[in-house]
């Protein structure tokens, strides 16, 4: 059974179609990722993945590595 990782990101990923296409291509090329949906209304990526192959933490790291920093959930 697949799991869904929800990654809230800064709005830079939604500034252009090229940014969206880049992060989708990168994530869909990640072993264990079965699909990516960008939800522009709430600035999140919904990543469907196989938890036996990858995990939430790894997916968050990939998003951050590509310059689309996940929003901090820690108060300033």
PDB file of C-alpha atoms in Angstrom:
ATOM      1  CA  UNK A   1       0.000   0.000   0.000  1.00  0.00           C
ATOM      2  CA  UNK A   2       1.303   3.451  -0.920  1.00  0.00           C
ATOM      3  CA  UNK A   3       1.604   6.366   1.457  1.00  0.00           C
ATOM      4  CA  UNK A   4       1.220  10.075   0.768  1.00  0.00           C
ATOM      5  CA  UNK A   5       3.841  12.604   1.867  1.00  0.00           C
ATOM      6  CA  UNK A   6       2.532  16.142   1.985  1.00  0.00           C
ATOM      7  CA  UNK A   7       5.277  18.740   1.660  1.00  0.00           C
ATOM      8  CA  UNK A   8       4.370  22.389   2.202  1.00  0.00           C
ATOM      9  CA  UNK A   9       6.824  24.541   0.291  1.00  0.00           C
ATOM     10  CA  UNK A  10       7.576  28.201  -0.167  1.00  0.00           C
ATOM     11  CA  UNK A  11       5.753  29.732  -3.083  1.00  0.00           C
ATOM     12  CA  UNK A  12       8.863  29.745  -5.331  1.00  0.00           C
ATOM     13  CA  UNK A  13       7.934  26.321  -6.701  1.00  0.00           C
ATOM     14  CA  UNK A  14       4.711  27.817  -8.036  1.00  0.00           C
ATOM     15  CA  UNK A  15       6.197  30.889  -9.723  1.00  0.00           C
ATOM     16  CA  UNK A  16       6.399  29.307 -13.149  1.00  0.00           C
ATOM     17  CA  UNK A  17       5.462  26.182 -15.053  1.00  0.00           C
ATOM     18  CA  UNK A  18       9.141  25.292 -15.449  1.00  0.00           C
ATOM     19  CA  UNK A  19       9.627  25.161 -11.656  1.00  0.00           C
ATOM     20  CA  UNK A  20       6.593  22.905 -11.284  1.00  0.00           C
ATOM     21  CA  UNK A  21       7.754  20.627 -14.091  1.00  0.00           C
ATOM     22  CA  UNK A  22      11.273  20.401 -12.636  1.00  0.00           C
ATOM     23  CA  UNK A  23      10.208  19.296  -9.172  1.00  0.00           C
ATOM     24  CA  UNK A  24       7.643  16.851 -10.578  1.00  0.00           C
ATOM     25  CA  UNK A  25      10.272  15.323 -12.883  1.00  0.00           C
ATOM     26  CA  UNK A  26      12.823  15.044 -10.072  1.00  0.00           C
ATOM     27  CA  UNK A  27      10.383  13.483  -7.629  1.00  0.00           C
ATOM     28  CA  UNK A  28       8.834  11.096 -10.157  1.00  0.00           C
ATOM     29  CA  UNK A  29      12.378   9.925 -10.988  1.00  0.00           C
ATOM     30  CA  UNK A  30      12.973   9.032  -7.340  1.00  0.00           C
ATOM     31  CA  UNK A  31      12.797   5.303  -6.594  1.00  0.00           C
ATOM     32  CA  UNK A  32       9.563   4.500  -4.794  1.00  0.00           C
ATOM     33  CA  UNK A  33       7.668   7.608  -5.897  1.00  0.00           C
ATOM     34  CA  UNK A  34       4.487   6.711  -7.749  1.00  0.00           C
ATOM     35  CA  UNK A  35       3.079  10.173  -8.393  1.00  0.00           C
ATOM     36  CA  UNK A  36       3.254  13.860  -7.550  1.00  0.00           C
ATOM     37  CA  UNK A  37       0.447  16.376  -7.391  1.00  0.00           C
ATOM     38  CA  UNK A  38       1.048  20.088  -6.964  1.00  0.00           C
ATOM     39  CA  UNK A  39      -1.710  21.789  -5.042  1.00  0.00           C
ATOM     40  CA  UNK A  40      -1.250  25.488  -5.805  1.00  0.00           C
ATOM     41  CA  UNK A  41      -4.129  26.675  -3.603  1.00  0.00           C
ATOM     42  CA  UNK A  42      -2.432  25.523  -0.402  1.00  0.00           C
ATOM     43  CA  UNK A  43       1.168  25.497  -1.718  1.00  0.00           C
ATOM     44  CA  UNK A  44       1.811  21.808  -1.138  1.00  0.00           C
ATOM     45  CA  UNK A  45       3.195  18.842  -2.983  1.00  0.00           C
ATOM     46  CA  UNK A  46       1.335  15.578  -2.473  1.00  0.00           C
ATOM     47  CA  UNK A  47       3.802  12.775  -3.135  1.00  0.00           C
ATOM     48  CA  UNK A  48       2.477   9.228  -3.415  1.00  0.00           C
ATOM     49  CA  UNK A  49       5.217   6.756  -2.529  1.00  0.00           C
ATOM     50  CA  UNK A  50       6.059   3.208  -1.490  1.00  0.00           C
ATOM     51  CA  UNK A  51       7.131   3.338   2.184  1.00  0.00           C
ATOM     52  CA  UNK A  52       9.278   0.236   1.685  1.00  0.00           C
ATOM     53  CA  UNK A  53      11.445   2.168  -0.779  1.00  0.00           C
ATOM     54  CA  UNK A  54      11.514   5.768   0.512  1.00  0.00           C
ATOM     55  CA  UNK A  55      10.094   7.889   3.321  1.00  0.00           C
ATOM     56  CA  UNK A  56       8.784  11.362   4.212  1.00  0.00           C
ATOM     57  CA  UNK A  57      12.172  12.589   5.415  1.00  0.00           C
ATOM     58  CA  UNK A  58      13.977  11.590   2.224  1.00  0.00           C
ATOM     59  CA  UNK A  59      11.303  13.235   0.091  1.00  0.00           C
ATOM     60  CA  UNK A  60      11.521  16.462   2.103  1.00  0.00           C
ATOM     61  CA  UNK A  61      15.311  16.424   1.640  1.00  0.00           C
ATOM     62  CA  UNK A  62      14.963  15.989  -2.126  1.00  0.00           C
ATOM     63  CA  UNK A  63      12.582  18.952  -2.331  1.00  0.00           C
ATOM     64  CA  UNK A  64      14.999  21.074  -0.298  1.00  0.00           C
ATOM     65  CA  UNK A  65      18.045  19.958  -2.304  1.00  0.00           C
ATOM     66  CA  UNK A  66      16.398  21.184  -5.481  1.00  0.00           C
ATOM     67  CA  UNK A  67      15.918  24.641  -3.997  1.00  0.00           C
ATOM     68  CA  UNK A  68      12.267  24.371  -3.081  1.00  0.00           C
ATOM     69  CA  UNK A  69      12.654  24.681   0.672  1.00  0.00           C
ATOM     70  CA  UNK A  70       9.884  23.161   2.711  1.00  0.00           C
ATOM     71  CA  UNK A  71       8.235  25.701   4.948  1.00  0.00           C
ATOM     72  CA  UNK A  72       9.374  25.611   8.524  1.00  0.00           C
ATOM     73  CA  UNK A  73       6.870  24.349  11.031  1.00  0.00           C
ATOM     74  CA  UNK A  74       9.013  25.690  13.866  1.00  0.00           C
ATOM     75  CA  UNK A  75       8.024  29.150  15.135  1.00  0.00           C
ATOM     76  CA  UNK A  76      10.717  31.852  14.690  1.00  0.00           C
TER      77      UNK A  76
END
